[in-house]
Amino acid sequence: MKQKLMILGLMSSVLISFQQIGHAEVVDKYWGTLKQTYFANKTLEENNAISIKAPLRAESGAQVPFEFSVQYPQDQSQYIKSVTIIADTNPVPLTAVYHFSPDSGKAAINTRIRMESDAYIHVVAETSDGRFFMNKVPIRAAGGCGGSIGGDESLARQSAGKMKLSVKEDNTSAIKQAHLLIKHPMYTGLQQDLVSLGYRPAFFINKIVATFEGKTVFDADTYIGVSEDPNIQFPFKADKSGTLTVVIQDNEGKSFTTSTEVKVN
Amino acid sequence: MALVTGPVSATPLPMNKIAEGVYVHIGTHGDFDKDYHGDMANIGFIVGTSSVAIVDTGGSYKVGTELREAVRAVTDLPIRYVINTHIHPDHIFGNAAFAQDKPEFIGHHNLPSTLSLNHESLMRALLDVLGPDANGSEIILPTKVVDNVMEVDLGNRKLHLQAWPKSHTNTDLTVLDEKTQTFWTGDLLFITKTPSLDGDLKGWISVNEGLKAVPAKMTVPGHGDPTKDKNGMLDRQGAYLNLLLKDVREAIKNGVDMQKTIDTAAQAEKPNWVFFDLINRRNINHAYPQLEWE
């Protein structure tokens, strides 16, 4: 409960500041505080090692396409360990942390996020030897954190956890591209019922782990800033045929598994 | 609950009498952004021999107040029913202007829960676009819901209310005035203004066909001019919705990503609509993630 109140407090302060900015240019003014929260005492090197692809103006805050790729070696001696996405003005700015290994082949993700208002999205990558790279983009968007307007909760709960997993056929590279779709309402816990004044409990996927032939190739911590029906493309290394398995877990502790065969010629 | 009473000097909203006892105010096409003025949807009222029903109340307390003044310029009969055709802010935020009449607020059976869970974000968005002009606007939940169909009697005048499956939104309700066969579609029908999707594309295509069977001499769309040619207008809307479905499906099948699809899908329909670029892109953003599950 205490945590909920804090989140609400943050939300109303965000609202006030948002009204002050109006629809002027997106202003990068929250990062100082957020950097302290998530990367206290770390030196972040702001550079172009991380390339980001996202719309300047999103059509809807509910499903904002967001893609990044880190130009850095991904082998045993040197690799990107993790990449964190922070949506500066969201009620819960920490959107996702993706963990990579040399078996990932590459540190790159294509996904969709929620945005409550115009904001900078900061992306921070941590290297295996403890360096931090940062890059950022401004995106104009609004209203994505209320949760979807439509939606039958019992239906949503019935189908929550269903997955579609595919791997793009590509014989030119040992790095394959997996595409994972998860059916899930990703309830934020921030929707207050007008009559009971209670909150619809948060209900979201908080962990995604992918293994290829027993080796972890991708691992993500996800939060309520990830869009409803999470959609994630991630790379992994496959130099021989085998099974790609994905295990996901929600915040209520339920887990779901799917897998697909990957053919390598 | 302290109610703000309407300013005595509110100017009555200009109305068109489109049939005996049926009055419509035609909203000005716009989008829910900084230029929003609260008056972009078609709203109105129907007068029987014993009472009045309001069909949608406009997008702010101010617009609702002006609609109430327009009723009072025509009749002193009590306003017993306020019908909301769906959840969108441009149709519901005038509700508070009618609270003093203590009417039944009627909506689709999904409206109470959906409105209730989204009240905070709807209110916040309204304040953001209207600022002080949002004053007095509040969310008022239905006091009566339509599960499937319902009849409302205004005195020698029956209204047939029908709740539809998830299509434009998950709260769509239509109103048919039996006496004059005037049919209010809410946002299940857009004329001139690009149809805006906030529900289920395939559901809307199916409801679009279903609406053709409703007997109507005059049809009031949620946006655009009232028409005697309901089915012709539904065909136009259907052409857009079907092209949107076809193009997005094809894009997904061919591995074209969402952002690229937003730039390209349904472009052939652009000459037929206003606000096309804005709304079509949003529709694709809404439909693409749903259709990936086919």
Coordinates of C-alpha atoms in Angstrom, one line a residue, chain B residues 43-219:
Chain B
I43 CA -25.1 15.1 -29.6
G44 CA -28.8 15.9 -29.1
F45 CA -32.2 15.0 -27.6
I46 CA -35.5 13.4 -28.3
V47 CA -38.8 14.8 -26.9
G48 CA -41.8 12.6 -26.0
T49 CA -45.1 13.7 -24.4
S50 CA -43.9 13.1 -20.9
S51 CA -40.2 13.4 -20.9
V52 CA -36.9 14.0 -22.8
A53 CA -34.0 11.7 -23.5
I54 CA -30.5 13.1 -24.2
V55 CA -28.3 11.2 -26.6
D56 CA -24.7 12.0 -25.6
T57 CA -23.8 15.1 -23.7
G58 CA -20.7 16.5 -25.4
G59 CA -17.1 16.7 -24.4
S60 CA -17.2 19.0 -21.4
Y61 CA -19.4 20.3 -18.7
K62 CA -19.7 23.6 -20.6
V63 CA -21.0 21.9 -23.8
G64 CA -23.4 19.8 -21.7
T65 CA -24.7 22.9 -20.1
E66 CA -25.3 24.5 -23.5
L67 CA -27.1 21.4 -24.6
R68 CA -29.3 21.5 -21.6
E69 CA -30.1 25.2 -22.4
A70 CA -31.1 24.0 -25.9
V71 CA -33.5 21.5 -24.4
R72 CA -35.0 24.2 -22.3
A73 CA -35.5 26.4 -25.3
V74 CA -37.7 23.7 -26.8
T75 CA -39.6 22.1 -23.8
D76 CA -40.0 22.2 -20.1
L77 CA -40.6 18.4 -19.9
P78 CA -38.3 16.6 -17.4
I79 CA -35.1 15.1 -18.7
R80 CA -35.5 11.5 -17.5
Y81 CA -32.8 9.8 -19.5
V82 CA -29.2 10.5 -20.5
I83 CA -28.0 7.9 -22.9
N84 CA -24.2 7.6 -23.5
T85 CA -23.5 5.8 -26.8
H86 CA -19.9 4.9 -25.6
I87 CA -17.0 5.8 -23.4
H88 CA -15.2 8.4 -25.4
P89 CA -14.6 11.8 -23.7
D90 CA -16.2 13.9 -26.5
H91 CA -19.5 12.1 -25.8
I92 CA -19.6 11.8 -22.0
F93 CA -18.0 14.7 -20.3
G94 CA -21.2 16.9 -20.5
N95 CA -23.0 14.3 -18.3
A96 CA -22.5 16.4 -15.1
A97 CA -24.6 19.2 -16.6
F98 CA -27.7 16.9 -16.3
A99 CA -27.0 15.6 -12.7
Q100 CA -29.4 18.2 -11.4
D101 CA -32.2 16.6 -13.4
K102 CA -31.6 13.3 -11.6
P103 CA -32.1 11.2 -14.8
E104 CA -31.3 7.6 -15.4
F105 CA -27.8 7.6 -17.0
I106 CA -27.9 4.7 -19.5
G107 CA -25.0 2.9 -21.1
H108 CA -23.7 -0.4 -22.5
H109 CA -23.2 -3.1 -19.9
N110 CA -19.4 -2.7 -20.2
L111 CA -19.6 1.0 -19.6
P112 CA -19.6 1.1 -15.8
S113 CA -16.5 -1.0 -15.3
T114 CA -14.6 0.4 -18.2
L115 CA -15.4 4.0 -17.3
S116 CA -14.7 3.3 -13.7
L117 CA -11.2 1.8 -14.3
N118 CA -10.3 4.6 -16.8
H119 CA -11.8 7.5 -14.9
E120 CA -8.4 8.8 -13.8
S121 CA -6.8 8.7 -17.1
L122 CA -9.8 10.2 -18.9
M123 CA -10.0 13.0 -16.4
R124 CA -6.3 13.7 -16.6
A125 CA -6.4 13.8 -20.4
L126 CA -9.3 16.2 -20.4
L127 CA -7.6 18.5 -18.0
D128 CA -4.5 18.4 -20.1
V129 CA -6.3 19.4 -23.3
L130 CA -8.9 21.8 -21.9
G131 CA -7.2 23.3 -18.8
P132 CA -9.7 25.5 -16.9
D133 CA -12.3 24.9 -19.6
A134 CA -12.7 21.4 -18.1
N135 CA -14.2 22.9 -15.0
G136 CA -17.3 21.1 -13.8
S137 CA -16.7 18.1 -16.0
E138 CA -16.8 14.8 -14.2
I139 CA -17.2 11.1 -14.8
I140 CA -20.8 10.0 -14.1
L141 CA -21.3 6.2 -14.2
P142 CA -24.5 4.7 -15.7
T143 CA -27.3 4.1 -13.3
K144 CA -28.9 1.6 -15.7
V145 CA -27.2 -0.7 -18.3
V146 CA -28.3 -2.3 -21.5
D147 CA -27.3 -6.0 -21.6
N148 CA -28.6 -6.6 -25.1
V149 CA -31.7 -4.5 -25.9
M150 CA -33.8 -2.1 -23.9
E151 CA -36.9 0.0 -24.5
V152 CA -37.3 3.5 -23.1
D153 CA -40.7 5.3 -23.2
L154 CA -40.8 9.1 -23.4
G155 CA -44.6 9.2 -23.6
N156 CA -46.1 8.2 -26.9
R157 CA -42.6 7.6 -28.1
K158 CA -40.4 4.5 -27.6
L159 CA -36.7 4.4 -28.0
H160 CA -35.0 1.0 -28.8
L161 CA -31.5 0.8 -27.3
Q162 CA -29.1 -1.9 -28.5
A163 CA -25.7 -2.9 -27.1
W164 CA -23.2 -4.1 -29.6
P165 CA -20.2 -6.4 -29.3
K166 CA -16.7 -4.9 -29.1
S167 CA -16.2 -2.9 -32.3
H168 CA -15.5 0.9 -32.3
T169 CA -15.0 0.5 -28.5
N170 CA -16.3 -2.2 -26.0
T171 CA -19.1 0.1 -24.9
D172 CA -21.1 0.9 -28.1
L173 CA -24.8 1.5 -27.9
T174 CA -27.3 2.6 -30.5
V175 CA -30.6 4.4 -30.2
L176 CA -33.6 4.0 -32.6
D177 CA -36.6 6.3 -32.3
E178 CA -39.5 4.1 -33.3
K179 CA -41.8 7.0 -34.1
T180 CA -39.7 8.7 -36.8
Q181 CA -37.2 5.9 -37.4
T182 CA -34.4 8.2 -36.6
F183 CA -31.3 6.0 -35.8
W184 CA -28.4 7.3 -33.6
T185 CA -25.3 5.1 -34.2
G186 CA -22.9 6.8 -31.8
D187 CA -19.4 6.3 -33.2
L188 CA -20.3 3.0 -34.8
L189 CA -20.7 5.2 -37.9
F190 CA -18.4 7.9 -39.1
I191 CA -19.3 10.1 -42.1
T192 CA -16.5 12.3 -43.6
K193 CA -14.3 12.1 -40.6
T194 CA -12.0 9.0 -40.6
P195 CA -13.4 6.2 -38.5
S196 CA -11.4 5.9 -35.4
L197 CA -10.7 2.5 -33.9
D198 CA -10.5 1.9 -30.1
G199 CA -11.9 -1.6 -29.9
D200 CA -11.7 -4.5 -32.3
L201 CA -11.3 -4.1 -36.1
K202 CA -12.9 -7.4 -37.1
G203 CA -15.7 -6.8 -34.6
W204 CA -16.4 -3.4 -36.1
I205 CA -16.5 -4.8 -39.7
S206 CA -19.1 -7.4 -38.5
V207 CA -21.2 -4.7 -36.6
N208 CA -20.9 -2.5 -39.7
E209 CA -22.8 -5.2 -41.6
G210 CA -25.2 -5.7 -38.7
L211 CA -26.2 -2.0 -38.7
K212 CA -27.5 -2.4 -42.3
A213 CA -30.5 -4.4 -41.1
V214 CA -31.8 -1.5 -38.8
P215 CA -34.8 0.2 -40.4
A216 CA -33.9 4.0 -40.5
K217 CA -35.3 6.9 -42.4
M218 CA -32.7 9.2 -40.9
T219 CA -29.4 8.3 -39.3

